[in-house]
Amino acid sequence: MGPMNPVHASAARMIGTMTMAGLVMVMVMPAPVQAVDITVVGSWTEFIDQADLTGGAGTNLTGTYTSMTNVNIVAITNTTGRTDNWRVDIKRVDTTWDGSLRLSARRTSSGSGTGRITGGTSYLQLTTSDQTLFSGRGDRFDVSIQLRVTGASLTLSPNQYITTVQYTVIDMP
Amino acid sequence: MNRVIRPILIVLVLSSFPAGLFAAEIGTSAVTFNLQQISEISVTGSPTLTISSAVAGQQPQPVTDATSRYAISTNGTNTRITASIDREMPVHTSLEIRLAAPGSGTSLGYVTLSPTPADVVTGISHVASGSRTVTYRFSATTAAEVFSASYTVTFTLTD
């Protein structure tokens, strides 16, 4: 085959150029992700002194301390509706906590709102890693949480033992 | 010259959402345990010690009583128990005390009591111990005058 006819070569370049000019690109962007919100109200402070000895001198501390049944009030809002599934994970974020103190949480009410809520009615011992406490769908308000500490004893030195309970709501497909 | 224009349509679609795109929000609650210094000690028993005779040619034998007990609870470190009486014993007499160690700590054995607090157990840490023995020992020489008196013994758990 011999070299291309100059006329044909010119036409080929034009076709190539026209093809590049005819390229249309379309991108379908994902819809913006709607953020489900969680609101947590309340904190817990406990003072432990000699009055907490089980029987005065010679005895040890009462090992278990329990908060009010609604020491935390949780609200889940900004869902897309009663079919919008979510879950709430929970963990400790320690400041000056001692590992011998075991902190647990449980749900003591279902609150109000659309949809439903399940799980979390038995005490869950918190760690520094997320665990699912309860789940549901739709907006929920005034969900009560109770906290409990076990493991307190005279082996602990006088101090302020501080941790933060972190609740994370995760929107589910 | 023939012109051929062939537009090319390219469609790019994101067909799935990575898990990281699920929204997540956080709420927090502070938990604070204020553990105070706890140092509690209690003592039971009111012994009576009597020296009423001696072997001829010898000093009277000391008399002891081990019916008293003490109990202790502390979350402190390296604490100690001191003991004192409310006034001096008569001349030629002495009252001593010995406390059994409460698990952790060291008993100093027999310690002579006076109005100045004296260590009787040291090095006590993080302990709850009940019903530990308190032993009193009363001594007198033949030079002592006859007397009968009550004394108050004070025990203190201190840093």
mmCIF file with all atom_site columns, C-alpha atoms in Angstrom, chain A residues 35-98:
data_model
loop_
_atom_site.group_PDB
_atom_site.id
_atom_site.type_symbol
_atom_site.label_atom_id
_atom_site.label_alt_id
_atom_site.label_comp_id
_atom_site.label_asym_id
_atom_site.label_entity_id
_atom_site.label_seq_id
_atom_site.pdbx_PDB_ins_code
_atom_site.Cartn_x
_atom_site.Cartn_y
_atom_site.Cartn_z
_atom_site.occupancy
_atom_site.B_iso_or_equiv
_atom_site.pdbx_formal_charge
_atom_site.auth_seq_id
_atom_site.auth_comp_id
_atom_site.auth_asym_id
_atom_site.auth_atom_id
_atom_site.pdbx_PDB_model_num
ATOM 1  C CA . ALA A 1 35 ? -26.519 13.830 58.065  1.00 0.00 ? 35 ALA A CA 1
ATOM 2  C CA . VAL A 1 36 ? -28.596 12.181 60.778  1.00 0.00 ? 36 VAL A CA 1
ATOM 3  C CA . ASP A 1 37 ? -28.017 14.059 64.020  1.00 0.00 ? 37 ASP A CA 1
ATOM 4  C CA . ILE A 1 38 ? -27.654 12.860 67.595  1.00 0.00 ? 38 ILE A CA 1
ATOM 5  C CA . THR A 1 39 ? -28.035 15.049 70.658  1.00 0.00 ? 39 THR A CA 1
ATOM 6  C CA . VAL A 1 40 ? -26.963 13.897 74.132  1.00 0.00 ? 40 VAL A CA 1
ATOM 7  C CA . VAL A 1 41 ? -27.865 15.788 77.288  1.00 0.00 ? 41 VAL A CA 1
ATOM 8  C CA . GLY A 1 42 ? -26.651 15.102 80.819  1.00 0.00 ? 42 GLY A CA 1
ATOM 9  C CA . SER A 1 43 ? -23.542 14.111 82.740  1.00 0.00 ? 43 SER A CA 1
ATOM 10 C CA . TRP A 1 44 ? -22.801 12.029 85.830  1.00 0.00 ? 44 TRP A CA 1
ATOM 11 C CA . THR A 1 45 ? -20.657 12.912 88.844  1.00 0.00 ? 45 THR A CA 1
ATOM 12 C CA . GLU A 1 46 ? -20.333 10.632 91.869  1.00 0.00 ? 46 GLU A CA 1
ATOM 13 C CA . PHE A 1 47 ? -18.581 11.441 95.197  1.00 0.00 ? 47 PHE A CA 1
ATOM 14 C CA . ILE A 1 48 ? -17.175 8.444  97.066  1.00 0.00 ? 48 ILE A CA 1
ATOM 15 C CA . ASP A 1 49 ? -16.123 8.749  100.711 1.00 0.00 ? 49 ASP A CA 1
ATOM 16 C CA . GLN A 1 50 ? -16.152 6.805  104.000 1.00 0.00 ? 50 GLN A CA 1
ATOM 17 C CA . ALA A 1 51 ? -19.957 6.810  103.943 1.00 0.00 ? 51 ALA A CA 1
ATOM 18 C CA . ASP A 1 52 ? -19.683 4.384  101.018 1.00 0.00 ? 52 ASP A CA 1
ATOM 19 C CA . LEU A 1 53 ? -17.997 1.692  103.119 1.00 0.00 ? 53 LEU A CA 1
ATOM 20 C CA . THR A 1 54 ? -20.396 -1.222 103.342 1.00 0.00 ? 54 THR A CA 1
ATOM 21 C CA . GLY A 1 55 ? -20.072 -1.459 107.131 1.00 0.00 ? 55 GLY A CA 1
ATOM 22 C CA . GLY A 1 56 ? -17.687 1.169  108.469 1.00 0.00 ? 56 GLY A CA 1
ATOM 23 C CA . ALA A 1 57 ? -14.073 0.572  109.455 1.00 0.00 ? 57 ALA A CA 1
ATOM 24 C CA . GLY A 1 58 ? -12.876 -2.867 108.412 1.00 0.00 ? 58 GLY A CA 1
ATOM 25 C CA . THR A 1 59 ? -15.065 -3.072 105.323 1.00 0.00 ? 59 THR A CA 1
ATOM 26 C CA . ASN A 1 60 ? -14.559 -2.196 101.685 1.00 0.00 ? 60 ASN A CA 1
ATOM 27 C CA . LEU A 1 61 ? -16.393 0.189  99.390  1.00 0.00 ? 61 LEU A CA 1
ATOM 28 C CA . THR A 1 62 ? -19.754 -0.516 97.915  1.00 0.00 ? 62 THR A CA 1
ATOM 29 C CA . GLY A 1 63 ? -18.588 -1.862 94.562  1.00 0.00 ? 63 GLY A CA 1
ATOM 30 C CA . THR A 1 64 ? -21.515 -0.742 92.399  1.00 0.00 ? 64 THR A CA 1
ATOM 31 C CA . TYR A 1 65 ? -22.772 2.781  91.723  1.00 0.00 ? 65 TYR A CA 1
ATOM 32 C CA . THR A 1 66 ? -25.799 3.434  89.526  1.00 0.00 ? 66 THR A CA 1
ATOM 33 C CA . SER A 1 67 ? -26.927 6.722  88.025  1.00 0.00 ? 67 SER A CA 1
ATOM 34 C CA . MET A 1 68 ? -30.443 8.000  87.606  1.00 0.00 ? 68 MET A CA 1
ATOM 35 C CA . THR A 1 69 ? -32.418 6.105  84.986  1.00 0.00 ? 69 THR A CA 1
ATOM 36 C CA . ASN A 1 70 ? -32.281 9.161  82.698  1.00 0.00 ? 70 ASN A CA 1
ATOM 37 C CA . VAL A 1 71 ? -28.791 10.486 83.383  1.00 0.00 ? 71 VAL A CA 1
ATOM 38 C CA . ASN A 1 72 ? -28.448 10.872 79.611  1.00 0.00 ? 72 ASN A CA 1
ATOM 39 C CA . ILE A 1 73 ? -31.262 11.908 77.262  1.00 0.00 ? 73 ILE A CA 1
ATOM 40 C CA . VAL A 1 74 ? -30.623 11.069 73.620  1.00 0.00 ? 74 VAL A CA 1
ATOM 41 C CA . ALA A 1 75 ? -32.402 12.386 70.522  1.00 0.00 ? 75 ALA A CA 1
ATOM 42 C CA . ILE A 1 76 ? -31.994 11.135 66.946  1.00 0.00 ? 76 ILE A CA 1
ATOM 43 C CA . THR A 1 77 ? -33.133 13.737 64.415  1.00 0.00 ? 77 THR A CA 1
ATOM 44 C CA . ASN A 1 78 ? -32.873 14.821 60.817  1.00 0.00 ? 78 ASN A CA 1
ATOM 45 C CA . THR A 1 79 ? -33.675 11.394 59.414  1.00 0.00 ? 79 THR A CA 1
ATOM 46 C CA . THR A 1 80 ? -35.404 11.132 56.044  1.00 0.00 ? 80 THR A CA 1
ATOM 47 C CA . GLY A 1 81 ? -38.442 9.598  57.682  1.00 0.00 ? 81 GLY A CA 1
ATOM 48 C CA . ARG A 1 82 ? -39.762 6.534  59.432  1.00 0.00 ? 82 ARG A CA 1
ATOM 49 C CA . THR A 1 83 ? -37.986 4.184  57.031  1.00 0.00 ? 83 THR A CA 1
ATOM 50 C CA . ASP A 1 84 ? -34.545 5.730  57.563  1.00 0.00 ? 84 ASP A CA 1
ATOM 51 C CA . ASN A 1 85 ? -32.552 3.140  59.498  1.00 0.00 ? 85 ASN A CA 1
ATOM 52 C CA . TRP A 1 86 ? -29.775 4.068  61.909  1.00 0.00 ? 86 TRP A CA 1
ATOM 53 C CA . ARG A 1 87 ? -27.807 2.646  64.789  1.00 0.00 ? 87 ARG A CA 1
ATOM 54 C CA . VAL A 1 88 ? -26.111 4.219  67.830  1.00 0.00 ? 88 VAL A CA 1
ATOM 55 C CA . ASP A 1 89 ? -22.638 3.061  68.817  1.00 0.00 ? 89 ASP A CA 1
ATOM 56 C CA . ILE A 1 90 ? -21.111 3.821  72.192  1.00 0.00 ? 90 ILE A CA 1
ATOM 57 C CA . LYS A 1 91 ? -17.631 3.851  73.722  1.00 0.00 ? 91 LYS A CA 1
ATOM 58 C CA . ARG A 1 92 ? -15.467 5.426  76.427  1.00 0.00 ? 92 ARG A CA 1
ATOM 59 C CA . VAL A 1 93 ? -12.937 8.137  75.760  1.00 0.00 ? 93 VAL A CA 1
ATOM 60 C CA . ASP A 1 94 ? -10.784 8.165  78.871  1.00 0.00 ? 94 ASP A CA 1
ATOM 61 C CA . THR A 1 95 ? -9.118  11.135 80.523  1.00 0.00 ? 95 THR A CA 1
ATOM 62 C CA . THR A 1 96 ? -8.063  9.843  83.967  1.00 0.00 ? 96 THR A CA 1
ATOM 63 C CA . TRP A 1 97 ? -10.110 6.655  84.134  1.00 0.00 ? 97 TRP A CA 1
ATOM 64 C CA . ASP A 1 98 ? -8.891  3.473  85.849  1.00 0.00 ? 98 ASP A CA 1
#
